[in-house]
Short mmCIF file of C-alpha atoms in Angstrom, two decimals:
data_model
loop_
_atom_site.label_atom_id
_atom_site.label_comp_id
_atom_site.label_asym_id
_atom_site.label_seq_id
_atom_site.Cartn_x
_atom_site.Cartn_y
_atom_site.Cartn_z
CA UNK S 1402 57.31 -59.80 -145.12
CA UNK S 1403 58.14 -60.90 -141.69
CA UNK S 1404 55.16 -59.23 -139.96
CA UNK S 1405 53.46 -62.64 -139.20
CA UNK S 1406 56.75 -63.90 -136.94
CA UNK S 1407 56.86 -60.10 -135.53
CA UNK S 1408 53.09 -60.55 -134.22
CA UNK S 1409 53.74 -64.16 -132.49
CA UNK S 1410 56.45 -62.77 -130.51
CA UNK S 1411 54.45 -59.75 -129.56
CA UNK S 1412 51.37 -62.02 -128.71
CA UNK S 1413 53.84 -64.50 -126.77
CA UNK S 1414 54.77 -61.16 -125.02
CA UNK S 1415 51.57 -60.21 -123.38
CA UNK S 1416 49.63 -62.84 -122.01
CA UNK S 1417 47.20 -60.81 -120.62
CA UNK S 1418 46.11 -60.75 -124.22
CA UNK S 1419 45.98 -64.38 -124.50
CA UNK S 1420 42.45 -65.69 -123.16
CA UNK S 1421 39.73 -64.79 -126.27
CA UNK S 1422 41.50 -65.24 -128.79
CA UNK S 1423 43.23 -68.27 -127.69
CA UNK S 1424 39.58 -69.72 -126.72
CA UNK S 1425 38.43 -69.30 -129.95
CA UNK S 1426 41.33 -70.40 -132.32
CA UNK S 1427 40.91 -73.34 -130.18
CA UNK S 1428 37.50 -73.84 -131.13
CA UNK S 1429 38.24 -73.01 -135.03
CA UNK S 1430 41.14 -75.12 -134.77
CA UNK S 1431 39.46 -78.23 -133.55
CA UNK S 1432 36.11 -77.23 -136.06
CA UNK S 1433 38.56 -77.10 -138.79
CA UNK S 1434 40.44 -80.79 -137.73
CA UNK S 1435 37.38 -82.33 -137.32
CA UNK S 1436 35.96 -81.86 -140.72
CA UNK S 1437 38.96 -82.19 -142.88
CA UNK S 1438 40.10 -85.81 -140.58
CA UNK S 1439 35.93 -86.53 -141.34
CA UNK S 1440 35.77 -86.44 -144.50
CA UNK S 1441 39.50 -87.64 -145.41
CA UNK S 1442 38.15 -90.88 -143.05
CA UNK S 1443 35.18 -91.19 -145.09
CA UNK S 1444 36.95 -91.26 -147.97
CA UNK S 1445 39.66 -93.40 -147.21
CA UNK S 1446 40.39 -96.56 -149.72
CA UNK S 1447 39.96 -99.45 -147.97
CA UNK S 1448 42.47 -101.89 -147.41
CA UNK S 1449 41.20 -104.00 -150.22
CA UNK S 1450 41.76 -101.33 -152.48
CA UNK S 1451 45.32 -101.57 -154.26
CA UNK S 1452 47.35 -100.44 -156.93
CA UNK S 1453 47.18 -97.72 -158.91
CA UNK S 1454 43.55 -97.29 -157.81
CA UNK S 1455 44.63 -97.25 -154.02
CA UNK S 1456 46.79 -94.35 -155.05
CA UNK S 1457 43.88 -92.35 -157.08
CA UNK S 1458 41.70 -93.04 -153.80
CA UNK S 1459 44.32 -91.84 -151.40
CA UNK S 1460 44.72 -88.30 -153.58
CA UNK S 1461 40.86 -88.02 -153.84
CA UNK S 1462 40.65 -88.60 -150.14
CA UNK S 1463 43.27 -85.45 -149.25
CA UNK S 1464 41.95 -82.99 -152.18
CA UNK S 1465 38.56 -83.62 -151.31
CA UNK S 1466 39.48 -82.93 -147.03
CA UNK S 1467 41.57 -79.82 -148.59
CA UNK S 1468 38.96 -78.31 -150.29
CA UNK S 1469 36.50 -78.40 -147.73
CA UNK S 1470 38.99 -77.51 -145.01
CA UNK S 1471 39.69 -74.02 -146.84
CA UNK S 1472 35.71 -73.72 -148.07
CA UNK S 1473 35.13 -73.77 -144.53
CA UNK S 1474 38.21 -71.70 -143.14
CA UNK S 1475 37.14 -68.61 -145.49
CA UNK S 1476 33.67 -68.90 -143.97
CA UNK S 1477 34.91 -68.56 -140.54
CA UNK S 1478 37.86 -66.48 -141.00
CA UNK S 1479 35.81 -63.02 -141.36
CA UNK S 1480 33.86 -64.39 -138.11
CA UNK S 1481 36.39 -64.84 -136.29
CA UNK S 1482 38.05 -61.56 -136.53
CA UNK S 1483 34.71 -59.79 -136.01
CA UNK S 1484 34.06 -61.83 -132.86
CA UNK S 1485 37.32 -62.47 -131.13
CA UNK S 1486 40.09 -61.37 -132.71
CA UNK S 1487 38.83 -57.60 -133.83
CA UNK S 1488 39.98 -56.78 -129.63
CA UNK S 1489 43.36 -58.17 -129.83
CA UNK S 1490 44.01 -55.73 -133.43
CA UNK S 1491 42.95 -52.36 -131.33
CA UNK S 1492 44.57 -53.82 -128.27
CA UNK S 1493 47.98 -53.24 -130.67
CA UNK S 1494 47.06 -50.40 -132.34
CA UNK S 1495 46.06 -48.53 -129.16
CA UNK S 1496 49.42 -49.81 -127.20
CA UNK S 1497 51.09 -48.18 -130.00
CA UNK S 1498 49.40 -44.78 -129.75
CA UNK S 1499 47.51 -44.97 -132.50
CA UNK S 1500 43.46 -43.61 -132.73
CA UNK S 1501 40.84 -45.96 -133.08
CA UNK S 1502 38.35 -44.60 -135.14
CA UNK S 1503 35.85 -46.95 -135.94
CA UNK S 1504 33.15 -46.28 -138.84
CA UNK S 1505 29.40 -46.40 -137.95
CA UNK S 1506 27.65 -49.58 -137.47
CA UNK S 1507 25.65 -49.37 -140.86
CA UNK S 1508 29.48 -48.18 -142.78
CA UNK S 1509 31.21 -50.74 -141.34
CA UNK S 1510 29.10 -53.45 -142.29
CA UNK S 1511 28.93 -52.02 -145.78
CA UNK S 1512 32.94 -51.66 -146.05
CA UNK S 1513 33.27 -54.91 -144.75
CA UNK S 1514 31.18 -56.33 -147.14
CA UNK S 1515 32.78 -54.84 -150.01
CA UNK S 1516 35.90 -56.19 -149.12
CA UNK S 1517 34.38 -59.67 -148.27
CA UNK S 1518 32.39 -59.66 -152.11
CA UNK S 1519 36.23 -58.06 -153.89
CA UNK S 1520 38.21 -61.08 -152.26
CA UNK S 1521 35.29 -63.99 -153.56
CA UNK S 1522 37.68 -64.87 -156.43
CA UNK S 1523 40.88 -65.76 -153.82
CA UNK S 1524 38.21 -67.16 -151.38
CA UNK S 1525 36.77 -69.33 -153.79
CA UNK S 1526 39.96 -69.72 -156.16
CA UNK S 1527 42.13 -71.11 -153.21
CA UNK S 1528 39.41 -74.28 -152.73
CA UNK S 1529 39.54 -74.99 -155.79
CA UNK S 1530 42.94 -74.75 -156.00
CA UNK S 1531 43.42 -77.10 -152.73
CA UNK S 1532 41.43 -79.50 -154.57
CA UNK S 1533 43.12 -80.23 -157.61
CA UNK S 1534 46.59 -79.97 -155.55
CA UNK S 1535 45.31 -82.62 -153.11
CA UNK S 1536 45.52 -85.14 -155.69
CA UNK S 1537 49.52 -84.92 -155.94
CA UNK S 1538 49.35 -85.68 -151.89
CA UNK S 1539 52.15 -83.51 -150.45
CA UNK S 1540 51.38 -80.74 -152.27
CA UNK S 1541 47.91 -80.26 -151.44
CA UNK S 1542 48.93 -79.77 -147.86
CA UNK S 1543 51.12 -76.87 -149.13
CA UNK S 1544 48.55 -75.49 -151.38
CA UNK S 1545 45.99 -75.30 -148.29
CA UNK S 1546 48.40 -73.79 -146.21
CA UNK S 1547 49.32 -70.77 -148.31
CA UNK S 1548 45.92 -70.81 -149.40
CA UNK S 1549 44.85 -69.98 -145.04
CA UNK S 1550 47.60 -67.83 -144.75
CA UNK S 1551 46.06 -65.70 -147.92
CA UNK S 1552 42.99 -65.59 -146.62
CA UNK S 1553 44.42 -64.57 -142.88
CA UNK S 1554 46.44 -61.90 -144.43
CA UNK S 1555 43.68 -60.05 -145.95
CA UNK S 1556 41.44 -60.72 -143.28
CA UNK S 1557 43.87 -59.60 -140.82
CA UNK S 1558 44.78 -56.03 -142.48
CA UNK S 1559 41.32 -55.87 -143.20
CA UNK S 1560 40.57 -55.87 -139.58
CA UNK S 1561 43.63 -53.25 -138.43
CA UNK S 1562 42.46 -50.87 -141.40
CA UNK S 1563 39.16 -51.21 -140.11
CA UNK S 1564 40.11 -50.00 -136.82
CA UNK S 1565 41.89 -47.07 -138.33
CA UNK S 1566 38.42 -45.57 -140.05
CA UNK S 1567 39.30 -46.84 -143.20
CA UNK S 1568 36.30 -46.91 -145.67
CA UNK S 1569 35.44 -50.40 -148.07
CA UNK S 1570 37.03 -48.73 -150.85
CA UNK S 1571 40.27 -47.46 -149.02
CA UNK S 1572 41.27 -50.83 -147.58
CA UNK S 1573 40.49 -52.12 -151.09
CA UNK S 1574 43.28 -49.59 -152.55
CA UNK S 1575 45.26 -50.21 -149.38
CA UNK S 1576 45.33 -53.98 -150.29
CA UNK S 1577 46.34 -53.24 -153.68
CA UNK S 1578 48.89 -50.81 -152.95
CA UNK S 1579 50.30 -53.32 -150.16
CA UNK S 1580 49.80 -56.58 -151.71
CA UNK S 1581 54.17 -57.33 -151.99
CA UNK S 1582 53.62 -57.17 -148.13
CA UNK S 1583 50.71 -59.24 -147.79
CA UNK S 1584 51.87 -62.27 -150.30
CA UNK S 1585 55.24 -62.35 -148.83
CA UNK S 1586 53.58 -62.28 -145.57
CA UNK S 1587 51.19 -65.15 -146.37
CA UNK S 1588 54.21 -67.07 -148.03
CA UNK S 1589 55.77 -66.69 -144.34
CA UNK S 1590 52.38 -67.62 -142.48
CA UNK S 1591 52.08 -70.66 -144.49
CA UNK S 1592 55.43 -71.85 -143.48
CA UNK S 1593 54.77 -70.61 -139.81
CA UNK S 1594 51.52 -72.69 -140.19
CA UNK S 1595 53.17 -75.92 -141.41
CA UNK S 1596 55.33 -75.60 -138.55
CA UNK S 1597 53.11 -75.21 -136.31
CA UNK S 1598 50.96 -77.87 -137.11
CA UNK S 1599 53.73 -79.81 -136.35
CA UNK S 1600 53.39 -79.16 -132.57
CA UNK S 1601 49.27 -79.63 -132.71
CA UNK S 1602 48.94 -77.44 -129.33
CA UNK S 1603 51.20 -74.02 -131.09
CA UNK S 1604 48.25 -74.20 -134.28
CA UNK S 1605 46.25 -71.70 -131.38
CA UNK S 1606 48.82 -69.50 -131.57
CA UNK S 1607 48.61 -68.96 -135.44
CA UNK S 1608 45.65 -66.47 -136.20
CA UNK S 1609 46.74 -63.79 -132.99
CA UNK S 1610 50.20 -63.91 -134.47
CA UNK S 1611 48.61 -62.85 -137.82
CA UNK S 1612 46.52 -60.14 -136.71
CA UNK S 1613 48.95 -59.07 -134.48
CA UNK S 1614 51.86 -58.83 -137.12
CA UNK S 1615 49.35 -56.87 -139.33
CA UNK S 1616 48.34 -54.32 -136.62
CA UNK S 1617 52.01 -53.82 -135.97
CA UNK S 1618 52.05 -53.05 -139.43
CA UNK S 1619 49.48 -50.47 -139.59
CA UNK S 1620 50.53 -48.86 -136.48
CA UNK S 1621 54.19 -48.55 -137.78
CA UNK S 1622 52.84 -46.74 -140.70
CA UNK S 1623 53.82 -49.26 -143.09
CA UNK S 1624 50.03 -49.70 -144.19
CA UNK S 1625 48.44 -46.22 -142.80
CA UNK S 1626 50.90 -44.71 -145.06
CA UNK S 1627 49.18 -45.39 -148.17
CA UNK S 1628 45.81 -45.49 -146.69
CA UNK S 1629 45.80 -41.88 -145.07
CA UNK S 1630 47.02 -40.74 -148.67
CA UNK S 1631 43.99 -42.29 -150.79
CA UNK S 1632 41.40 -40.72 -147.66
CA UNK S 1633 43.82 -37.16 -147.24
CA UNK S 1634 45.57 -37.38 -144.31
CA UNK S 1635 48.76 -39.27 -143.11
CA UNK S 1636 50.51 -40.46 -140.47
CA UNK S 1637 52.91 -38.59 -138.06
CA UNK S 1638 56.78 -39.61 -137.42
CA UNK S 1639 55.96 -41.92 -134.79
CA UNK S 1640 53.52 -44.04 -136.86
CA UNK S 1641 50.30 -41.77 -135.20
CA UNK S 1642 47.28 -40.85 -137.35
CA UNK S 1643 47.14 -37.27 -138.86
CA UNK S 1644 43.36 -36.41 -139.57
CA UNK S 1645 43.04 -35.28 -142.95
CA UNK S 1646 42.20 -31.87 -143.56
#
């Protein structure tokens, strides 16, 4: 459950891992920020709006920033792992000792889309969800957080089963068979998120320290466990890949 605060300190610990995927949770970061402050702005009561009707303006203003904000955080999620943050997950697994076997081109588009089409409902549900949460203020901002850190949990085990040769269907099975791990660990992100945000400048840090924690996970057999058993092989004492027979 603690797998996302295992990966910052692990990320914090090699800063020759630092420049990519700092660069571009940057860039997402300040994406992200300027959408949800735009439309929040633009849909800000103004000051001659009071009363209850202030209030209802000031909740439609937040839910409507929310929902975007996580619309537009699962499009770019997947993107971002594929183009900057896929290196820092084999960078782990690799310091670890563990085989990268990556599928085909063609296969790994097609497992990765299967996994992208099986998690619609949570990337769609968790907008929606933002939304209607955004209305009671506060609450929205929790909503949206837990509903990233979701997101970032699947995306990021996606990526480190990925990088272990794991087909569509196995990392579907894997996520089933692991999802305790990756809601508490989500539950922790969010708060890890909130916390961060706090600080502005440590919301970069977020995303490696996810997909870092979940690569840690994989390579201490935590996740390859279950995975090598639905594709018939396993994993050795020291967390190493046994090719199945």
């Amino acid at each position: 459950m603690l797998w996302p605060l295992h990966g910052l300190w692990f990320f914090l610990l090699h800063p020759r891992l630092w420049l990519r995927p700092l660069l571009a949770s940057l860039t997402t970061a300040l994406v992200l920020g300027a959408v949800v402050a735009g439309i929040a702005w633009w849909w800000w009561p103004a000051a001659t709006v009071t009363g209850w009707e202030r209030w209802l303006a000031w909740g439609r203003a937040l839910a409507l920033a929310i929902g975007a904000g996580l619309v537009l955080w699962a499009v770019l999620a997947p993107l971002l792992m594929a183009l900057a943050l896929e290196s820092l997950a084999r960078a782990v697994l690799v310091g670890r000792g563990v085989p990268v076997v990556e599928l085909s081109a063609g296969a790994g588009v097609a497992a990765t889309l299967r996994v992208l089409v099986n998690t619609v409902p949570w990337r769609l549900g968790w907008p929606l969800a933002g939304l209607v949460a955004g209305f009671a203020g506060p609450l929205g901002a929790v909503v949206g957080a837990l509903g990233a850190a979701h997101v970032a949990a699947i995306d990021s085990h996606d990526t480190a089963w990925s990088l272990c040769g794991r087909s569509g269907l196995e990392r579907l099975e894997l996520m089933r068979r692991e999802r305790a791990a990756v809601w508490g660990g989500a539950a922790v992100a969010a708060l890890l998120l909130l916390a961060l945000a706090g600080t502005v400048v440590g919301l970069v840090l977020w995303m490696p320290a996810l997909v870092c924690g979940a690569a840690l996970r994989v390579a201490q057999g935590g996740g390859m466990a279950a995975g090598m058993a639905a594709g018939g092989g396993g994993t050795t004492g020291t967390g190493e890949v046994k090719q199945a027979d």
